Coordinates of C-alpha atoms in Angstrom, one line a residue:
M1 CA 74.3 -35.1 1.9
I2 CA 72.9 -33.6 4.9
N3 CA 69.3 -33.2 2.7
N4 CA 69.7 -37.0 2.3
A5 CA 70.2 -37.8 5.7
S6 CA 67.4 -35.6 7.1
H7 CA 64.6 -36.7 4.0
G8 CA 61.7 -38.0 5.5
Q9 CA 62.5 -37.2 9.2
S10 CA 60.7 -35.3 11.9
P11 CA 61.6 -31.6 12.5
H12 CA 62.8 -32.4 15.4
R13 CA 65.4 -35.2 14.5
Q14 CA 66.4 -32.7 11.9
T15 CA 67.1 -30.3 14.4
R16 CA 69.1 -32.7 16.2
C17 CA 70.9 -33.4 13.1
W18 CA 71.6 -29.7 12.6
A19 CA 72.8 -29.6 16.4
K20 CA 75.5 -31.8 15.8
L21 CA 77.0 -29.8 13.0
F22 CA 75.7 -26.1 13.9
P23 CA 74.7 -25.6 17.3
A24 CA 74.1 -21.9 17.0
V25 CA 72.1 -22.6 13.8
A26 CA 70.0 -25.6 16.0
I27 CA 69.3 -22.8 18.8
A28 CA 67.8 -20.3 16.6
I29 CA 65.2 -22.7 15.2
L30 CA 64.2 -23.8 18.7
L31 CA 63.9 -20.4 19.7
A32 CA 61.8 -19.9 16.8
D33 CA 59.9 -22.8 17.2
K34 CA 58.7 -21.6 20.9
I35 CA 57.8 -17.9 19.6
T36 CA 55.7 -19.6 17.3
S37 CA 53.8 -21.8 20.1
L38 CA 53.4 -19.0 21.7
N39 CA 51.6 -17.1 19.1
S40 CA 49.4 -19.6 18.6
F41 CA 48.5 -20.3 22.6
S42 CA 47.8 -16.5 22.3
E43 CA 45.2 -16.7 19.5
E44 CA 43.8 -19.5 21.3
V45 CA 43.1 -17.8 24.4
D46 CA 41.8 -14.6 22.3
L47 CA 39.1 -17.1 20.4
R48 CA 37.9 -18.5 24.0
L49 CA 37.1 -14.7 25.0
Q50 CA 34.7 -14.5 22.2
P51 CA 30.9 -14.9 23.4
Y52 CA 30.1 -18.8 23.8
Q53 CA 27.8 -19.9 21.0
H54 CA 25.8 -23.4 21.7
P55 CA 26.4 -25.4 18.8
N56 CA 22.6 -26.1 19.1
P57 CA 21.3 -22.5 19.5
H58 CA 17.6 -24.2 19.8
R59 CA 18.6 -26.1 23.0
F60 CA 17.3 -24.4 26.4
D61 CA 16.9 -25.7 30.1
E62 CA 13.1 -25.4 30.2
H63 CA 12.8 -25.8 33.7
E64 CA 15.5 -23.5 34.5
L65 CA 13.9 -20.6 32.6
Q66 CA 10.4 -21.7 33.9
L67 CA 11.6 -21.5 37.8
Y68 CA 13.1 -17.7 36.8
M69 CA 9.9 -16.6 35.7
H70 CA 8.0 -18.3 38.3
E71 CA 10.0 -16.5 41.0
R72 CA 9.9 -13.3 39.2
R73 CA 5.8 -13.4 39.5
L74 CA 6.2 -14.3 43.0
L75 CA 8.2 -11.4 43.8
L76 CA 5.9 -8.9 42.0
L77 CA 2.6 -10.6 42.7
N78 CA -0.2 -11.2 45.3
E79 CA -4.1 -10.3 45.5
S80 CA -3.6 -6.8 45.8
S81 CA -0.7 -6.0 43.3
V82 CA -1.8 -7.6 40.6
V83 CA -3.3 -5.5 37.8
N84 CA -6.7 -4.6 37.8
Y85 CA -8.2 -2.0 35.4
L86 CA -11.0 -1.1 37.8
W87 CA -8.4 -0.6 41.0
I88 CA -6.3 1.8 38.9
Y89 CA -9.3 4.1 37.6
N90 CA -10.5 4.2 41.2
H91 CA -6.7 5.1 42.4
F92 CA -7.0 8.2 40.5
K93 CA -10.7 9.2 41.4
D94 CA -9.8 12.0 43.7
D95 CA -7.6 13.6 41.0
M96 CA -9.8 14.0 38.4
E97 CA -12.2 16.7 36.8
M98 CA -15.2 15.5 35.9
T99 CA -15.8 17.3 32.0
V100 CA -19.5 16.1 31.7
E101 CA -22.2 15.2 34.4
G102 CA -25.2 12.6 33.9
D103 CA -26.3 13.2 30.1
M104 CA -25.4 16.7 29.7
D105 CA -24.5 18.2 26.3
C106 CA -21.3 19.8 26.8
K107 CA -21.7 21.6 23.5
T108 CA -25.5 23.1 23.9
T109 CA -25.7 23.1 27.5
N110 CA -27.2 26.2 29.4
S111 CA -24.5 29.1 30.3
S112 CA -24.3 28.9 33.7
T113 CA -23.5 25.3 33.5
R114 CA -21.0 25.9 30.7
E115 CA -19.2 28.7 32.8
K116 CA -18.7 25.9 35.6
Y117 CA -17.4 23.7 33.2
L118 CA -15.0 25.6 31.4
E119 CA -13.4 26.4 34.6
I120 CA -11.7 23.3 34.7
Y121 CA -9.6 24.5 31.7
T122 CA -8.9 28.0 32.8
D123 CA -8.4 27.6 36.4
P124 CA -4.4 26.7 37.1
N125 CA -5.6 24.6 40.8
R126 CA -8.0 22.3 39.1
G127 CA -6.7 18.7 38.6
D128 CA -4.5 17.4 35.4
I129 CA -6.8 14.3 34.7
L130 CA -10.1 15.4 32.6
S131 CA -12.6 12.4 32.7
G132 CA -16.5 11.9 32.9
N133 CA -19.0 9.4 33.5
F134 CA -20.0 7.8 30.4
W135 CA -18.7 7.4 26.8
D136 CA -18.1 9.9 24.3
T137 CA -16.4 12.2 27.1
F138 CA -13.5 12.4 25.3
C139 CA -15.5 14.6 22.7
C140 CA -16.6 17.1 25.8
G141 CA -13.1 17.2 26.9
A142 CA -12.2 18.4 23.2
Y143 CA -15.0 20.9 23.3
G144 CA -13.8 22.6 26.4
F145 CA -10.0 22.5 25.7
F146 CA -10.9 24.4 22.6
A147 CA -13.5 26.6 23.9
T148 CA -10.5 28.2 26.3
S149 CA -7.9 28.1 23.6
G150 CA -6.3 24.6 24.2
I151 CA -4.2 26.3 27.1
K152 CA -4.7 23.3 29.7
K153 CA -1.9 20.6 29.4
H154 CA -3.4 17.4 30.9
V155 CA -4.2 13.4 30.8
S156 CA -7.5 12.6 29.6
M157 CA -9.1 9.1 31.3
H158 CA -12.3 7.8 30.7
P159 CA -15.0 5.9 32.3
W160 CA -13.8 2.2 32.0
D161 CA -16.2 -0.4 31.2
S162 CA -14.9 -4.5 30.9
N163 CA -16.1 -4.8 27.4
W164 CA -15.8 -1.3 25.6
G165 CA -13.5 1.5 25.8
E166 CA -13.6 5.1 24.6
F167 CA -12.0 4.4 21.1
S168 CA -13.5 0.7 20.4
E169 CA -15.5 -0.3 17.4
Y170 CA -17.3 -3.1 16.1
V171 CA -15.2 -5.7 14.6
P172 CA -17.6 -8.6 12.6
G173 CA -17.3 -12.2 13.9
R174 CA -14.7 -10.8 16.7
T175 CA -16.7 -8.7 19.0
T176 CA -20.2 -7.5 19.9
N177 CA -22.1 -4.6 17.9
W178 CA -21.7 -1.4 19.9
G179 CA -21.4 0.8 17.3
G180 CA -18.6 2.9 16.1
V181 CA -16.2 5.6 17.6
N182 CA -17.5 9.5 17.9
Q183 CA -14.6 11.0 16.4
C184 CA -16.3 14.5 17.7
Y185 CA -17.2 15.9 14.1
E186 CA -18.0 19.6 14.1
E187 CA -20.0 21.4 10.9
G188 CA -17.6 22.7 8.4
N189 CA -14.7 20.3 10.0
E190 CA -14.7 17.1 8.2
V191 CA -11.2 16.0 9.5
G192 CA -13.1 15.9 13.2
L193 CA -12.2 17.7 16.5
M194 CA -10.9 14.4 17.8
W195 CA -7.7 14.2 15.7
R196 CA -6.9 17.8 16.5
Y197 CA -7.4 17.0 20.2
L198 CA -5.0 14.0 19.9
N199 CA -2.4 15.9 18.0
H200 CA -2.2 18.9 20.2
T201 CA 0.9 19.0 22.7
N202 CA -1.3 20.1 25.5
L203 CA -3.1 16.7 25.6
S204 CA -0.6 14.8 26.9
A205 CA -1.5 11.0 26.8
V206 CA -5.3 9.4 26.8
F207 CA -6.0 6.2 28.8
T208 CA -8.8 4.0 28.1
V209 CA -9.7 0.1 27.9
Q210 CA -10.1 -2.7 25.6
H211 CA -9.7 -2.2 21.7
Q212 CA -8.9 0.4 19.6
F213 CA -9.9 1.3 15.8
F214 CA -6.4 2.7 15.3
D215 CA -3.0 2.9 16.8
H216 CA -2.1 6.4 17.9
P217 CA 1.0 6.8 20.2
K218 CA -0.9 9.4 22.9
V219 CA -3.8 6.7 23.4
H220 CA -3.1 3.9 25.9
S221 CA -5.4 1.1 26.9
V222 CA -5.2 -0.1 30.5
P223 CA -5.3 -4.1 30.8
L224 CA -8.3 -5.7 32.6
G225 CA -6.2 -8.0 34.7
P226 CA -7.6 -11.2 36.1
S227 CA -11.1 -11.9 37.3
G228 CA -10.4 -14.6 39.7
N229 CA -7.9 -15.1 42.3
A230 CA -4.8 -16.1 39.6
A231 CA -2.3 -14.3 41.7
G232 CA -3.8 -16.1 45.0
V233 CA -3.4 -19.5 43.1
L234 CA 0.3 -18.6 42.2
R235 CA 1.1 -17.9 45.7
D236 CA -0.1 -20.8 46.6
S237 CA 2.1 -23.1 44.4
T238 CA 5.0 -24.9 46.0
T239 CA 6.9 -26.0 42.8
V240 CA 6.8 -24.9 39.4
P241 CA 4.2 -27.3 37.3
N242 CA 5.5 -29.8 34.9
R243 CA 4.0 -27.9 31.6
T244 CA 2.6 -31.4 30.1
N245 CA -0.1 -30.0 28.2
L246 CA 0.3 -28.4 24.9
L247 CA -2.8 -26.2 24.8
Y248 CA -5.6 -25.7 27.0
L249 CA -9.2 -24.8 25.5
S250 CA -11.7 -23.5 27.9
N251 CA -14.2 -21.2 25.7
S252 CA -17.7 -20.4 26.2
D253 CA -20.2 -20.6 23.2
F254 CA -20.3 -16.8 22.8
Q255 CA -21.0 -15.9 19.4
H256 CA -17.8 -16.2 17.3
R257 CA -16.0 -18.3 19.9
V258 CA -17.9 -21.6 18.7
N259 CA -16.3 -21.4 15.0
I260 CA -12.8 -20.6 16.6
T261 CA -13.1 -23.6 18.9
Q262 CA -14.1 -26.0 16.5
S263 CA -11.3 -25.1 13.8
I264 CA -8.6 -25.4 16.5
I265 CA -10.1 -29.2 17.7
S266 CA -9.8 -29.6 13.9
N267 CA -6.3 -28.4 13.3
F268 CA -5.4 -30.6 16.3
N269 CA -7.1 -33.9 15.1
G270 CA -9.4 -34.0 17.8
M271 CA -6.6 -34.2 19.9
V272 CA -7.8 -31.3 22.1
S273 CA -10.9 -30.7 23.5
N274 CA -13.0 -27.8 25.0
R275 CA -12.9 -28.0 28.8
Y276 CA -15.3 -25.2 29.4
N277 CA -17.9 -26.0 32.4
D278 CA -16.9 -29.6 32.5
G279 CA -16.4 -29.9 36.0
S280 CA -12.5 -29.7 35.7
N281 CA -10.1 -27.4 37.9
Y282 CA -9.8 -24.1 35.4
F283 CA -6.9 -22.8 37.0
E284 CA -4.9 -26.4 37.7
L285 CA -5.2 -27.3 33.8
M286 CA -4.1 -23.9 33.2
R287 CA -1.1 -24.2 35.3
H288 CA 0.1 -27.4 33.5
S289 CA -0.3 -26.2 30.1
K290 CA 2.0 -24.4 27.7
F291 CA -0.8 -22.2 25.9
V292 CA -3.7 -21.4 26.4
L293 CA -6.1 -19.7 23.4
C294 CA -7.7 -16.2 24.3
P295 CA -10.2 -15.4 21.8
S296 CA -12.2 -12.1 22.2
G297 CA -15.6 -11.9 23.8
M298 CA -17.7 -8.7 23.8
G299 CA -14.4 -6.7 23.7
W300 CA -10.8 -7.8 22.6
D301 CA -9.1 -7.8 25.7
T302 CA -9.8 -10.9 28.1
Y303 CA -9.6 -11.7 31.7
R304 CA -8.2 -14.9 30.6
A305 CA -4.9 -13.8 28.9
W306 CA -4.1 -11.8 32.2
E307 CA -4.9 -14.9 34.2
A308 CA -2.5 -16.9 31.9
L309 CA 0.0 -14.3 32.1
V310 CA 0.2 -14.7 36.0
L311 CA 0.1 -18.1 36.0
G312 CA 3.2 -18.8 33.7
T313 CA 0.8 -20.1 30.6
I314 CA 1.5 -18.5 27.1
P315 CA -1.8 -17.1 25.9
I316 CA -2.5 -17.2 22.0
L317 CA -3.8 -13.9 20.9
E318 CA -5.1 -12.8 17.6
T319 CA -4.4 -9.6 15.6
Y320 CA -7.2 -10.4 13.0
Y321 CA -4.9 -8.8 10.5
R322 CA -5.9 -5.6 12.3
K323 CA -3.9 -2.1 13.7
D324 CA -5.0 -1.7 17.1
G325 CA -3.3 0.5 19.7
M326 CA -4.4 -2.1 22.6
Y327 CA -1.9 -4.6 21.5
H328 CA 1.1 -3.0 23.0
I329 CA 0.0 -3.5 26.5
Y330 CA 1.5 -7.2 26.0
D331 CA 4.5 -5.7 24.5
D332 CA 7.5 -7.2 26.3
L333 CA 5.5 -10.3 27.9
P334 CA 5.6 -13.7 26.9
V335 CA 2.6 -14.3 24.5
L336 CA 2.4 -15.6 20.8
W337 CA 0.7 -13.3 18.7
V338 CA -1.3 -14.8 15.4
D339 CA -2.8 -13.2 12.4
H340 CA -5.7 -16.0 12.6
Y341 CA -6.6 -18.2 14.8
D342 CA -7.2 -20.9 12.0
N343 CA -3.2 -20.6 11.8
V344 CA -2.8 -22.3 15.0
T345 CA -1.4 -25.7 15.0
P346 CA 0.6 -28.2 17.1
A347 CA 3.9 -27.7 14.9
L348 CA 3.3 -23.9 15.3
L349 CA 3.2 -24.2 19.0
E350 CA 6.1 -26.6 19.4
R351 CA 8.1 -24.2 17.1
E352 CA 7.1 -21.1 19.1
Y353 CA 7.4 -22.6 22.8
P354 CA 11.3 -22.4 23.1
R355 CA 11.5 -19.3 21.5
I356 CA 9.2 -17.4 23.7
I357 CA 10.3 -19.4 27.0
S358 CA 14.0 -18.6 25.9
K359 CA 13.7 -14.8 26.1
A360 CA 12.7 -15.5 30.2
R361 CA 15.3 -12.7 31.3
E362 CA 13.9 -10.1 28.6
Y363 CA 10.4 -10.0 29.7
T364 CA 8.9 -7.0 31.8
F365 CA 6.8 -8.7 34.4
E366 CA 6.2 -5.5 36.2
K367 CA 3.4 -5.0 34.0
L368 CA 1.3 -7.4 35.7
T369 CA 1.1 -4.9 38.6
N370 CA -0.9 -2.0 39.5
Q371 CA 1.8 -0.3 40.2
W372 CA 3.7 -0.3 36.8
W373 CA 0.6 1.2 35.3
I374 CA 0.2 3.8 37.9
D375 CA 3.7 4.9 37.1
L376 CA 2.8 5.5 33.3
I377 CA -0.2 7.2 34.1
N378 CA 2.2 9.6 36.7
S379 CA 4.7 10.0 34.1
Y380 CA 2.7 12.3 32.1
R381 CA 1.0 14.4 34.5
V382 CA 2.3 18.1 35.2
M383 CA 0.9 18.3 38.7
K384 CA 1.2 16.6 41.9
K385 CA 1.2 12.5 41.4
S386 CA -0.7 9.9 43.1
D387 CA 1.9 7.3 44.3

């Protein structure tokens, strides 16, 4: 009869029916119900402690992220602190030992000059940065190093030309043709002295500029930095710009850049145009753009890429299906790499923009300063460091 009476009733009404007949049983049922509720609440709290995941992970606050990056750049950058390859080279100039002067052939020079040249490697009081004043001084460094049994621990730093570095080589269709790399070949040594030198433990690091024909862990390219006063423009900015323009094109007609520009305009169905030398404000247009194309010129690295990074515009860079140690200078910075500029389309940029911007707090904007590169060079030195 009890079953019939309770059939179809709610649990609480069933409990009241039981309570009339068996009070102790009813109390036990109510206690069990409370314990179950407490366990459920505890499980809910635990779930809330898990990392929050937005239902739409691609949604982001563009203004907030741009503001964060803008403030980071403002904190770090001014006209004197912003990275510049010549400033960094000159900073270390007093510490450099010149392994070769003028057009001296370091292998065949006369005995008195050679003796002076080799003292660099044997005198412990001589500096630990070896350099020279023209290309191929790396090979002179290698000859002197092995002529003195490789006893000197040092850093190798080479004359820095804005267009060409110690390990730059001609890339057809992408750079000027200034020849290949002198790998310090010796008679009977097919591998080349260069590789023995690079892999020796007493060569701590090599610093050069521009593109490289390889990717070696000891060889570091130093950025060109901006050529114009991008840092001054940044500091004069009173607000974070509204980046309404998807892509900024401002390419000269230098060699391969013509075809690259035409390809991009075609990919955008004529919705972008080349603003080079059209009388527009270069920095102002860049500030209001999300991306800017930075094709190579005589060398691979460009001033424009660093001007863009200072102003918060994303440079579009091309690997050209190459392995190149220079590419590492852009590690941990907001850039877009493509294998080939033919692949740049509106759809690609619209997709990549939120991905790049959403990592705002992960970027190392200190790499836009001279001091970051000075610290890197000093970290490989064994003697008194230049601050």
